Amino acid sequence: PPPQDLDKALVIYADMKGKGLELNEAAYTSVIRALCTHNKVQESVEMYYEMIDKLKIEPRIRTISMLLHVLATNLDLAHCEDIFSHIQRFNLAPTEKEYASMLHIYHELKLDGKFVDCLSTMSEDILRISLASTLDTIQQFFTRHNYTITHSAVNNSNGDISVLDTQQECVRLQTIDLAEESRSLLLSQLQTLAIHRDSPGQNPNQNQPTNK
């Protein structure tokens, strides 16, 4: 966790700079996170840009994550979007926390198009949403647009989907059993489509023999 005594953290930071000691990413991140913890938004942003622009120190996702959270909470859209773009700029792997911050600010500012775009991108990067706050934001967004939200869970013992609403409905997952010959044929066809899907103008069946 970041240091709770911000004054002492800033004294150490100033003392290191005054003695000409090299400040690395970990040192900057510690102070930035301390500033964020105390909601010192402007100061944390200034120190972040000092780190990446003046000293050319590349941030890690832990630095960006804390910044995005405090910026989104304070509805600072410009800095939120700029710092979020640094995830791609510095070839970092985004986590659910960073997406959650962006979803929060887009929802609060009613930027529906950006919310949907962000949610779509997140669905490609994040396989499973684990934070309750993320689910709450998504639910609030769709509820605002008059959608009904239900939660479901799969019963591992029998494959049923339990819809967690007042009716406690259960829906049976259906499966299709294929003979080995049919299964092999289907898989080969899918493989052919996968190989040729990015080849424009090429018919994946053009080299297949024609039955007469």
mmCIF file with all atom_site columns, C-alpha atoms in Angstrom:
data_model
loop_
_atom_site.group_PDB
_atom_site.id
_atom_site.type_symbol
_atom_site.label_atom_id
_atom_site.label_alt_id
_atom_site.label_comp_id
_atom_site.label_asym_id
_atom_site.label_entity_id
_atom_site.label_seq_id
_atom_site.pdbx_PDB_ins_code
_atom_site.Cartn_x
_atom_site.Cartn_y
_atom_site.Cartn_z
_atom_site.occupancy
_atom_site.B_iso_or_equiv
_atom_site.pdbx_formal_charge
_atom_site.auth_seq_id
_atom_site.auth_comp_id
_atom_site.auth_asym_id
_atom_site.auth_atom_id
_atom_site.pdbx_PDB_model_num
ATOM 1   C CA . PRO A 1 1   ? 0.000   0.000   0.000   1.00 0.00 ? 1   PRO A CA 1
ATOM 2   C CA . PRO A 1 2   ? 1.133   3.598   -0.579  1.00 0.00 ? 2   PRO A CA 1
ATOM 3   C CA . PRO A 1 3   ? 2.629   5.495   2.359   1.00 0.00 ? 3   PRO A CA 1
ATOM 4   C CA . GLN A 1 4   ? -0.015  7.152   4.523   1.00 0.00 ? 4   GLN A CA 1
ATOM 5   C CA . ASP A 1 5   ? 2.200   9.992   5.753   1.00 0.00 ? 5   ASP A CA 1
ATOM 6   C CA . LEU A 1 6   ? 2.289   12.199  2.675   1.00 0.00 ? 6   LEU A CA 1
ATOM 7   C CA . ASP A 1 7   ? 4.424   14.919  4.264   1.00 0.00 ? 7   ASP A CA 1
ATOM 8   C CA . LYS A 1 8   ? 7.218   12.480  5.088   1.00 0.00 ? 8   LYS A CA 1
ATOM 9   C CA . ALA A 1 9   ? 7.048   10.968  1.603   1.00 0.00 ? 9   ALA A CA 1
ATOM 10  C CA . LEU A 1 10  ? 7.451   14.427  0.036   1.00 0.00 ? 10  LEU A CA 1
ATOM 11  C CA . VAL A 1 11  ? 10.362  15.251  2.378   1.00 0.00 ? 11  VAL A CA 1
ATOM 12  C CA . ILE A 1 12  ? 12.182  12.078  1.319   1.00 0.00 ? 12  ILE A CA 1
ATOM 13  C CA . TYR A 1 13  ? 11.413  12.819  -2.347  1.00 0.00 ? 13  TYR A CA 1
ATOM 14  C CA . ALA A 1 14  ? 12.784  16.381  -2.074  1.00 0.00 ? 14  ALA A CA 1
ATOM 15  C CA . ASP A 1 15  ? 15.835  15.211  -0.123  1.00 0.00 ? 15  ASP A CA 1
ATOM 16  C CA . MET A 1 16  ? 16.697  12.617  -2.781  1.00 0.00 ? 16  MET A CA 1
ATOM 17  C CA . LYS A 1 17  ? 16.399  15.188  -5.551  1.00 0.00 ? 17  LYS A CA 1
ATOM 18  C CA . GLY A 1 18  ? 18.426  17.704  -3.572  1.00 0.00 ? 18  GLY A CA 1
ATOM 19  C CA . LYS A 1 19  ? 21.267  15.233  -3.116  1.00 0.00 ? 19  LYS A CA 1
ATOM 20  C CA . GLY A 1 20  ? 21.267  14.373  -6.799  1.00 0.00 ? 20  GLY A CA 1
ATOM 21  C CA . LEU A 1 21  ? 20.129  10.806  -6.239  1.00 0.00 ? 21  LEU A CA 1
ATOM 22  C CA . GLU A 1 22  ? 18.523  9.050   -9.186  1.00 0.00 ? 22  GLU A CA 1
ATOM 23  C CA . LEU A 1 23  ? 14.783  8.612   -8.791  1.00 0.00 ? 23  LEU A CA 1
ATOM 24  C CA . ASN A 1 24  ? 13.500  5.485   -10.465 1.00 0.00 ? 24  ASN A CA 1
ATOM 25  C CA . GLU A 1 25  ? 9.994   4.379   -11.403 1.00 0.00 ? 25  GLU A CA 1
ATOM 26  C CA . ALA A 1 26  ? 9.381   2.790   -8.004  1.00 0.00 ? 26  ALA A CA 1
ATOM 27  C CA . ALA A 1 27  ? 10.238  6.008   -6.161  1.00 0.00 ? 27  ALA A CA 1
ATOM 28  C CA . TYR A 1 28  ? 7.978   8.124   -8.350  1.00 0.00 ? 28  TYR A CA 1
ATOM 29  C CA . THR A 1 29  ? 5.158   5.614   -8.187  1.00 0.00 ? 29  THR A CA 1
ATOM 30  C CA . SER A 1 30  ? 5.301   5.563   -4.382  1.00 0.00 ? 30  SER A CA 1
ATOM 31  C CA . VAL A 1 31  ? 4.954   9.335   -4.152  1.00 0.00 ? 31  VAL A CA 1
ATOM 32  C CA . ILE A 1 32  ? 2.294   9.504   -6.888  1.00 0.00 ? 32  ILE A CA 1
ATOM 33  C CA . ARG A 1 33  ? 0.216   6.863   -5.140  1.00 0.00 ? 33  ARG A CA 1
ATOM 34  C CA . ALA A 1 34  ? 0.594   8.705   -1.833  1.00 0.00 ? 34  ALA A CA 1
ATOM 35  C CA . LEU A 1 35  ? -0.648  11.895  -3.489  1.00 0.00 ? 35  LEU A CA 1
ATOM 36  C CA . CYS A 1 36  ? -3.566  9.995   -5.025  1.00 0.00 ? 36  CYS A CA 1
ATOM 37  C CA . THR A 1 37  ? -4.469  8.475   -1.668  1.00 0.00 ? 37  THR A CA 1
ATOM 38  C CA . HIS A 1 38  ? -4.785  11.990  -0.256  1.00 0.00 ? 38  HIS A CA 1
ATOM 39  C CA . ASN A 1 39  ? -6.711  13.162  -3.348  1.00 0.00 ? 39  ASN A CA 1
ATOM 40  C CA . LYS A 1 40  ? -3.949  15.547  -4.416  1.00 0.00 ? 40  LYS A CA 1
ATOM 41  C CA . VAL A 1 41  ? -5.030  15.300  -8.043  1.00 0.00 ? 41  VAL A CA 1
ATOM 42  C CA . GLN A 1 42  ? -3.081  18.140  -9.648  1.00 0.00 ? 42  GLN A CA 1
ATOM 43  C CA . GLU A 1 43  ? 0.120   17.327  -7.786  1.00 0.00 ? 43  GLU A CA 1
ATOM 44  C CA . SER A 1 44  ? -0.052  13.639  -8.712  1.00 0.00 ? 44  SER A CA 1
ATOM 45  C CA . VAL A 1 45  ? -0.610  14.468  -12.385 1.00 0.00 ? 45  VAL A CA 1
ATOM 46  C CA . GLU A 1 46  ? 2.288   16.947  -12.421 1.00 0.00 ? 46  GLU A CA 1
ATOM 47  C CA . MET A 1 47  ? 4.640   14.404  -10.877 1.00 0.00 ? 47  MET A CA 1
ATOM 48  C CA . TYR A 1 48  ? 3.525   11.741  -13.351 1.00 0.00 ? 48  TYR A CA 1
ATOM 49  C CA . TYR A 1 49  ? 4.309   13.941  -16.352 1.00 0.00 ? 49  TYR A CA 1
ATOM 50  C CA . GLU A 1 50  ? 7.604   14.965  -14.770 1.00 0.00 ? 50  GLU A CA 1
ATOM 51  C CA . MET A 1 51  ? 8.487   11.283  -14.602 1.00 0.00 ? 51  MET A CA 1
ATOM 52  C CA . ILE A 1 52  ? 7.597   10.377  -18.196 1.00 0.00 ? 52  ILE A CA 1
ATOM 53  C CA . ASP A 1 53  ? 8.368   13.623  -20.031 1.00 0.00 ? 53  ASP A CA 1
ATOM 54  C CA . LYS A 1 54  ? 11.335  15.232  -18.247 1.00 0.00 ? 54  LYS A CA 1
ATOM 55  C CA . LEU A 1 55  ? 13.102  12.145  -16.951 1.00 0.00 ? 55  LEU A CA 1
ATOM 56  C CA . LYS A 1 56  ? 11.882  9.723   -19.664 1.00 0.00 ? 56  LYS A CA 1
ATOM 57  C CA . ILE A 1 57  ? 11.003  7.081   -17.082 1.00 0.00 ? 57  ILE A CA 1
ATOM 58  C CA . GLU A 1 58  ? 8.427   4.653   -18.425 1.00 0.00 ? 58  GLU A CA 1
ATOM 59  C CA . PRO A 1 59  ? 5.509   4.025   -16.075 1.00 0.00 ? 59  PRO A CA 1
ATOM 60  C CA . ARG A 1 60  ? 4.144   0.670   -15.048 1.00 0.00 ? 60  ARG A CA 1
ATOM 61  C CA . ILE A 1 61  ? 0.491   -0.255  -14.908 1.00 0.00 ? 61  ILE A CA 1
ATOM 62  C CA . ARG A 1 62  ? 0.487   0.211   -11.114 1.00 0.00 ? 62  ARG A CA 1
ATOM 63  C CA . THR A 1 63  ? 1.283   3.907   -11.596 1.00 0.00 ? 63  THR A CA 1
ATOM 64  C CA . ILE A 1 64  ? -1.397  4.452   -14.208 1.00 0.00 ? 64  ILE A CA 1
ATOM 65  C CA . SER A 1 65  ? -4.040  2.458   -12.355 1.00 0.00 ? 65  SER A CA 1
ATOM 66  C CA . MET A 1 66  ? -3.980  4.626   -9.234  1.00 0.00 ? 66  MET A CA 1
ATOM 67  C CA . LEU A 1 67  ? -3.927  7.829   -11.265 1.00 0.00 ? 67  LEU A CA 1
ATOM 68  C CA . LEU A 1 68  ? -6.887  6.791   -13.389 1.00 0.00 ? 68  LEU A CA 1
ATOM 69  C CA . HIS A 1 69  ? -8.897  5.923   -10.311 1.00 0.00 ? 69  HIS A CA 1
ATOM 70  C CA . VAL A 1 70  ? -8.460  9.311   -8.668  1.00 0.00 ? 70  VAL A CA 1
ATOM 71  C CA . LEU A 1 71  ? -8.916  11.200  -11.952 1.00 0.00 ? 71  LEU A CA 1
ATOM 72  C CA . ALA A 1 72  ? -12.106 9.310   -12.781 1.00 0.00 ? 72  ALA A CA 1
ATOM 73  C CA . THR A 1 73  ? -13.440 9.925   -9.272  1.00 0.00 ? 73  THR A CA 1
ATOM 74  C CA . ASN A 1 74  ? -12.836 13.639  -9.791  1.00 0.00 ? 74  ASN A CA 1
ATOM 75  C CA . LEU A 1 75  ? -14.290 13.512  -13.334 1.00 0.00 ? 75  LEU A CA 1
ATOM 76  C CA . ASP A 1 76  ? -11.095 14.836  -14.932 1.00 0.00 ? 76  ASP A CA 1
ATOM 77  C CA . LEU A 1 77  ? -11.839 13.561  -18.434 1.00 0.00 ? 77  LEU A CA 1
ATOM 78  C CA . ALA A 1 78  ? -8.942  15.137  -20.335 1.00 0.00 ? 78  ALA A CA 1
ATOM 79  C CA . HIS A 1 79  ? -6.230  13.713  -18.096 1.00 0.00 ? 79  HIS A CA 1
ATOM 80  C CA . CYS A 1 80  ? -8.089  10.410  -17.770 1.00 0.00 ? 80  CYS A CA 1
ATOM 81  C CA . GLU A 1 81  ? -8.146  9.821   -21.515 1.00 0.00 ? 81  GLU A CA 1
ATOM 82  C CA . ASP A 1 82  ? -4.575  10.983  -22.035 1.00 0.00 ? 82  ASP A CA 1
ATOM 83  C CA . ILE A 1 83  ? -3.124  8.787   -19.301 1.00 0.00 ? 83  ILE A CA 1
ATOM 84  C CA . PHE A 1 84  ? -5.263  5.826   -20.364 1.00 0.00 ? 84  PHE A CA 1
ATOM 85  C CA . SER A 1 85  ? -3.759  6.177   -23.863 1.00 0.00 ? 85  SER A CA 1
ATOM 86  C CA . HIS A 1 86  ? -0.328  5.693   -22.289 1.00 0.00 ? 86  HIS A CA 1
ATOM 87  C CA . ILE A 1 87  ? -1.200  2.055   -21.653 1.00 0.00 ? 87  ILE A CA 1
ATOM 88  C CA . GLN A 1 88  ? -0.871  1.453   -25.379 1.00 0.00 ? 88  GLN A CA 1
ATOM 89  C CA . ARG A 1 89  ? 1.946   3.990   -25.779 1.00 0.00 ? 89  ARG A CA 1
ATOM 90  C CA . PHE A 1 90  ? 4.160   2.132   -23.308 1.00 0.00 ? 90  PHE A CA 1
ATOM 91  C CA . ASN A 1 91  ? 3.021   -1.358  -24.377 1.00 0.00 ? 91  ASN A CA 1
ATOM 92  C CA . LEU A 1 92  ? 1.400   -2.161  -21.036 1.00 0.00 ? 92  LEU A CA 1
ATOM 93  C CA . ALA A 1 93  ? -1.290  -4.770  -20.414 1.00 0.00 ? 93  ALA A CA 1
ATOM 94  C CA . PRO A 1 94  ? -4.492  -3.168  -19.088 1.00 0.00 ? 94  PRO A CA 1
ATOM 95  C CA . THR A 1 95  ? -6.374  -4.800  -16.242 1.00 0.00 ? 95  THR A CA 1
ATOM 96  C CA . GLU A 1 96  ? -9.992  -4.543  -15.209 1.00 0.00 ? 96  GLU A CA 1
ATOM 97  C CA . LYS A 1 97  ? -9.189  -1.680  -12.820 1.00 0.00 ? 97  LYS A CA 1
ATOM 98  C CA . GLU A 1 98  ? -8.099  0.689   -15.582 1.00 0.00 ? 98  GLU A CA 1
ATOM 99  C CA . TYR A 1 99  ? -11.136 -0.095  -17.717 1.00 0.00 ? 99  TYR A CA 1
ATOM 100 C CA . ALA A 1 100 ? -13.377 0.308   -14.666 1.00 0.00 ? 100 ALA A CA 1
ATOM 101 C CA . SER A 1 101 ? -12.095 3.841   -14.137 1.00 0.00 ? 101 SER A CA 1
ATOM 102 C CA . MET A 1 102 ? -12.841 4.779   -17.738 1.00 0.00 ? 102 MET A CA 1
ATOM 103 C CA . LEU A 1 103 ? -16.294 3.190   -17.627 1.00 0.00 ? 103 LEU A CA 1
ATOM 104 C CA . HIS A 1 104 ? -17.026 5.118   -14.438 1.00 0.00 ? 104 HIS A CA 1
ATOM 105 C CA . ILE A 1 105 ? -16.147 8.526   -15.858 1.00 0.00 ? 105 ILE A CA 1
ATOM 106 C CA . TYR A 1 106 ? -17.929 7.895   -19.164 1.00 0.00 ? 106 TYR A CA 1
ATOM 107 C CA . HIS A 1 107 ? -21.036 6.801   -17.303 1.00 0.00 ? 107 HIS A CA 1
ATOM 108 C CA . GLU A 1 108 ? -20.988 9.738   -14.897 1.00 0.00 ? 108 GLU A CA 1
ATOM 109 C CA . LEU A 1 109 ? -20.519 12.242  -17.754 1.00 0.00 ? 109 LEU A CA 1
ATOM 110 C CA . LYS A 1 110 ? -23.144 10.415  -19.869 1.00 0.00 ? 110 LYS A CA 1
ATOM 111 C CA . LEU A 1 111 ? -20.698 9.850   -22.732 1.00 0.00 ? 111 LEU A CA 1
ATOM 112 C CA . ASP A 1 112 ? -22.641 6.829   -23.940 1.00 0.00 ? 112 ASP A CA 1
ATOM 113 C CA . GLY A 1 113 ? -20.743 6.237   -27.182 1.00 0.00 ? 113 GLY A CA 1
ATOM 114 C CA . LYS A 1 114 ? -17.400 6.225   -25.415 1.00 0.00 ? 114 LYS A CA 1
ATOM 115 C CA . PHE A 1 115 ? -18.804 3.975   -22.693 1.00 0.00 ? 115 PHE A CA 1
ATOM 116 C CA . VAL A 1 116 ? -19.937 1.373   -25.231 1.00 0.00 ? 116 VAL A CA 1
ATOM 117 C CA . ASP A 1 117 ? -16.615 1.542   -27.112 1.00 0.00 ? 117 ASP A CA 1
ATOM 118 C CA . CYS A 1 118 ? -14.669 1.099   -23.878 1.00 0.00 ? 118 CYS A CA 1
ATOM 119 C CA . LEU A 1 119 ? -16.874 -1.785  -22.770 1.00 0.00 ? 119 LEU A CA 1
ATOM 120 C CA . SER A 1 120 ? -16.407 -3.468  -26.157 1.00 0.00 ? 120 SER A CA 1
ATOM 121 C CA . THR A 1 121 ? -12.621 -3.147  -25.940 1.00 0.00 ? 121 THR A CA 1
ATOM 122 C CA . MET A 1 122 ? -12.619 -4.391  -22.352 1.00 0.00 ? 122 MET A CA 1
ATOM 123 C CA . SER A 1 123 ? -14.588 -7.487  -23.350 1.00 0.00 ? 123 SER A CA 1
ATOM 124 C CA . GLU A 1 124 ? -11.717 -8.439  -25.676 1.00 0.00 ? 124 GLU A CA 1
ATOM 125 C CA . ASP A 1 125 ? -9.026  -7.966  -23.023 1.00 0.00 ? 125 ASP A CA 1
ATOM 126 C CA . ILE A 1 126 ? -10.790 -9.084  -19.845 1.00 0.00 ? 126 ILE A CA 1
ATOM 127 C CA . LEU A 1 127 ? -12.254 -12.577 -19.891 1.00 0.00 ? 127 LEU A CA 1
ATOM 128 C CA . ARG A 1 128 ? -14.094 -12.336 -16.587 1.00 0.00 ? 128 ARG A CA 1
ATOM 129 C CA . ILE A 1 129 ? -15.247 -9.305  -14.608 1.00 0.00 ? 129 ILE A CA 1
ATOM 130 C CA . SER A 1 130 ? -14.297 -9.774  -10.970 1.00 0.00 ? 130 SER A CA 1
ATOM 131 C CA . LEU A 1 131 ? -14.838 -6.359  -9.371  1.00 0.00 ? 131 LEU A CA 1
ATOM 132 C CA . ALA A 1 132 ? -18.264 -5.584  -7.929  1.00 0.00 ? 132 ALA A CA 1
ATOM 133 C CA . SER A 1 133 ? -17.764 -1.903  -8.711  1.00 0.00 ? 133 SER A CA 1
ATOM 134 C CA . THR A 1 134 ? -17.302 -2.677  -12.410 1.00 0.00 ? 134 THR A CA 1
ATOM 135 C CA . LEU A 1 135 ? -20.490 -4.720  -12.510 1.00 0.00 ? 135 LEU A CA 1
ATOM 136 C CA . ASP A 1 136 ? -22.350 -1.950  -10.687 1.00 0.00 ? 136 ASP A CA 1
ATOM 137 C CA . THR A 1 137 ? -21.233 0.647   -13.225 1.00 0.00 ? 137 THR A CA 1
ATOM 138 C CA . ILE A 1 138 ? -22.263 -1.532  -16.164 1.00 0.00 ? 138 ILE A CA 1
ATOM 139 C CA . GLN A 1 139 ? -25.597 -2.306  -14.557 1.00 0.00 ? 139 GLN A CA 1
ATOM 140 C CA . GLN A 1 140 ? -26.268 1.363   -13.818 1.00 0.00 ? 140 GLN A CA 1
ATOM 141 C CA . PHE A 1 141 ? -25.468 2.289   -17.421 1.00 0.00 ? 141 PHE A CA 1
ATOM 142 C CA . PHE A 1 142 ? -27.837 -0.235  -18.970 1.00 0.00 ? 142 PHE A CA 1
ATOM 143 C CA . THR A 1 143 ? -30.534 0.389   -16.373 1.00 0.00 ? 143 THR A CA 1
ATOM 144 C CA . ARG A 1 144 ? -30.411 4.061   -17.322 1.00 0.00 ? 144 ARG A CA 1
ATOM 145 C CA . HIS A 1 145 ? -31.195 2.956   -20.860 1.00 0.00 ? 145 HIS A CA 1
ATOM 146 C CA . ASN A 1 146 ? -34.186 0.881   -19.697 1.00 0.00 ? 146 ASN A CA 1
ATOM 147 C CA . TYR A 1 147 ? -32.557 -2.544  -19.968 1.00 0.00 ? 147 TYR A CA 1
ATOM 148 C CA . THR A 1 148 ? -33.341 -5.252  -17.438 1.00 0.00 ? 148 THR A CA 1
ATOM 149 C CA . ILE A 1 149 ? -30.274 -6.820  -15.850 1.00 0.00 ? 149 ILE A CA 1
ATOM 150 C CA . THR A 1 150 ? -30.223 -10.399 -14.558 1.00 0.00 ? 150 THR A CA 1
ATOM 151 C CA . HIS A 1 151 ? -27.345 -12.368 -13.077 1.00 0.00 ? 151 HIS A CA 1
ATOM 152 C CA . SER A 1 152 ? -26.746 -16.026 -13.830 1.00 0.00 ? 152 SER A CA 1
ATOM 153 C CA . ALA A 1 153 ? -24.456 -18.835 -12.781 1.00 0.00 ? 153 ALA A CA 1
ATOM 154 C CA . VAL A 1 154 ? -23.723 -22.269 -14.213 1.00 0.00 ? 154 VAL A CA 1
ATOM 155 C CA . ASN A 1 155 ? -24.357 -25.288 -11.993 1.00 0.00 ? 155 ASN A CA 1
ATOM 156 C CA . ASN A 1 156 ? -21.207 -27.363 -12.353 1.00 0.00 ? 156 ASN A CA 1
ATOM 157 C CA . SER A 1 157 ? -22.967 -30.584 -11.420 1.00 0.00 ? 157 SER A CA 1
ATOM 158 C CA . ASN A 1 158 ? -25.524 -30.678 -14.230 1.00 0.00 ? 158 ASN A CA 1
ATOM 159 C CA . GLY A 1 159 ? -24.746 -27.847 -16.633 1.00 0.00 ? 159 GLY A CA 1
ATOM 160 C CA . ASP A 1 160 ? -27.885 -25.862 -15.828 1.00 0.00 ? 160 ASP A CA 1
ATOM 161 C CA . ILE A 1 161 ? -27.856 -22.081 -16.000 1.00 0.00 ? 161 ILE A CA 1
ATOM 162 C CA . SER A 1 162 ? -29.438 -20.622 -12.871 1.00 0.00 ? 162 SER A CA 1
ATOM 163 C CA . VAL A 1 163 ? -30.879 -17.198 -13.565 1.00 0.00 ? 163 VAL A CA 1
ATOM 164 C CA . LEU A 1 164 ? -30.607 -15.351 -10.277 1.00 0.00 ? 164 LEU A CA 1
ATOM 165 C CA . ASP A 1 165 ? -33.853 -13.416 -10.287 1.00 0.00 ? 165 ASP A CA 1
ATOM 166 C CA . THR A 1 166 ? -37.104 -13.675 -8.350  1.00 0.00 ? 166 THR A CA 1
ATOM 167 C CA . GLN A 1 167 ? -38.316 -16.655 -10.355 1.00 0.00 ? 167 GLN A CA 1
ATOM 168 C CA . GLN A 1 168 ? -35.073 -18.654 -10.003 1.00 0.00 ? 168 GLN A CA 1
ATOM 169 C CA . GLU A 1 169 ? -35.515 -20.086 -13.477 1.00 0.00 ? 169 GLU A CA 1
ATOM 170 C CA . CYS A 1 170 ? -33.280 -22.857 -14.731 1.00 0.00 ? 170 CYS A CA 1
ATOM 171 C CA . VAL A 1 171 ? -32.322 -23.337 -18.366 1.00 0.00 ? 171 VAL A CA 1
ATOM 172 C CA . ARG A 1 172 ? -30.709 -26.549 -19.576 1.00 0.00 ? 172 ARG A CA 1
ATOM 173 C CA . LEU A 1 173 ? -27.589 -26.159 -21.713 1.00 0.00 ? 173 LEU A CA 1
ATOM 174 C CA . GLN A 1 174 ? -28.013 -28.190 -24.872 1.00 0.00 ? 174 GLN A CA 1
ATOM 175 C CA . THR A 1 175 ? -25.165 -30.137 -26.471 1.00 0.00 ? 175 THR A CA 1
ATOM 176 C CA . ILE A 1 176 ? -24.858 -31.862 -29.815 1.00 0.00 ? 176 ILE A CA 1
ATOM 177 C CA . ASP A 1 177 ? -23.022 -35.170 -29.993 1.00 0.00 ? 177 ASP A CA 1
ATOM 178 C CA . LEU A 1 178 ? -21.279 -35.808 -33.310 1.00 0.00 ? 178 LEU A CA 1
ATOM 179 C CA . ALA A 1 179 ? -19.893 -38.993 -34.713 1.00 0.00 ? 179 ALA A CA 1
ATOM 180 C CA . GLU A 1 180 ? -16.101 -38.966 -35.017 1.00 0.00 ? 180 GLU A CA 1
ATOM 181 C CA . GLU A 1 181 ? -16.246 -38.735 -38.825 1.00 0.00 ? 181 GLU A CA 1
ATOM 182 C CA . SER A 1 182 ? -18.641 -35.761 -38.722 1.00 0.00 ? 182 SER A CA 1
ATOM 183 C CA . ARG A 1 183 ? -16.605 -34.096 -35.976 1.00 0.00 ? 183 ARG A CA 1
ATOM 184 C CA . SER A 1 184 ? -13.366 -34.408 -37.969 1.00 0.00 ? 184 SER A CA 1
ATOM 185 C CA . LEU A 1 185 ? -15.042 -32.991 -41.074 1.00 0.00 ? 185 LEU A CA 1
ATOM 186 C CA . LEU A 1 186 ? -16.459 -30.035 -39.155 1.00 0.00 ? 186 LEU A CA 1
ATOM 187 C CA . LEU A 1 187 ? -13.106 -29.236 -37.551 1.00 0.00 ? 187 LEU A CA 1
ATOM 188 C CA . SER A 1 188 ? -11.306 -29.377 -40.894 1.00 0.00 ? 188 SER A CA 1
ATOM 189 C CA . GLN A 1 189 ? -13.840 -26.994 -42.418 1.00 0.00 ? 189 GLN A CA 1
ATOM 190 C CA . LEU A 1 190 ? -13.447 -24.576 -39.519 1.00 0.00 ? 190 LEU A CA 1
ATOM 191 C CA . GLN A 1 191 ? -9.673  -24.737 -39.884 1.00 0.00 ? 191 GLN A CA 1
ATOM 192 C CA . THR A 1 192 ? -9.940  -23.957 -43.594 1.00 0.00 ? 192 THR A CA 1
ATOM 193 C CA . LEU A 1 193 ? -12.131 -20.953 -42.882 1.00 0.00 ? 193 LEU A CA 1
ATOM 194 C CA . ALA A 1 194 ? -9.721  -19.722 -40.203 1.00 0.00 ? 194 ALA A CA 1
ATOM 195 C CA . ILE A 1 195 ? -6.744  -19.990 -42.559 1.00 0.00 ? 195 ILE A CA 1
ATOM 196 C CA . HIS A 1 196 ? -8.420  -18.127 -45.406 1.00 0.00 ? 196 HIS A CA 1
ATOM 197 C CA . ARG A 1 197 ? -10.519 -15.592 -43.515 1.00 0.00 ? 197 ARG A CA 1
ATOM 198 C CA . ASP A 1 198 ? -7.877  -12.873 -43.792 1.00 0.00 ? 198 ASP A CA 1
ATOM 199 C CA . SER A 1 199 ? -7.137  -13.537 -47.477 1.00 0.00 ? 199 SER A CA 1
ATOM 200 C CA . PRO A 1 200 ? -9.306  -11.027 -49.421 1.00 0.00 ? 200 PRO A CA 1
ATOM 201 C CA . GLY A 1 201 ? -11.001 -12.326 -52.532 1.00 0.00 ? 201 GLY A CA 1
ATOM 202 C CA . GLN A 1 202 ? -10.055 -15.929 -51.881 1.00 0.00 ? 202 GLN A CA 1
ATOM 203 C CA . ASN A 1 203 ? -12.748 -18.553 -51.665 1.00 0.00 ? 203 ASN A CA 1
ATOM 204 C CA . PRO A 1 204 ? -11.843 -21.144 -49.024 1.00 0.00 ? 204 PRO A CA 1
ATOM 205 C CA . ASN A 1 205 ? -13.608 -23.831 -51.061 1.00 0.00 ? 205 ASN A CA 1
ATOM 206 C CA . GLN A 1 206 ? -12.041 -22.999 -54.413 1.00 0.00 ? 206 GLN A CA 1
ATOM 207 C CA . ASN A 1 207 ? -9.467  -25.767 -54.169 1.00 0.00 ? 207 ASN A CA 1
ATOM 208 C CA . GLN A 1 208 ? -11.937 -28.373 -53.020 1.00 0.00 ? 208 GLN A CA 1
ATOM 209 C CA . PRO A 1 209 ? -12.783 -31.100 -55.576 1.00 0.00 ? 209 PRO A CA 1
ATOM 210 C CA . THR A 1 210 ? -16.283 -31.020 -56.977 1.00 0.00 ? 210 THR A CA 1
ATOM 211 C CA . ASN A 1 211 ? -18.379 -34.139 -56.578 1.00 0.00 ? 211 ASN A CA 1
ATOM 212 C CA . LYS A 1 212 ? -19.937 -35.298 -59.856 1.00 0.00 ? 212 LYS A CA 1
#
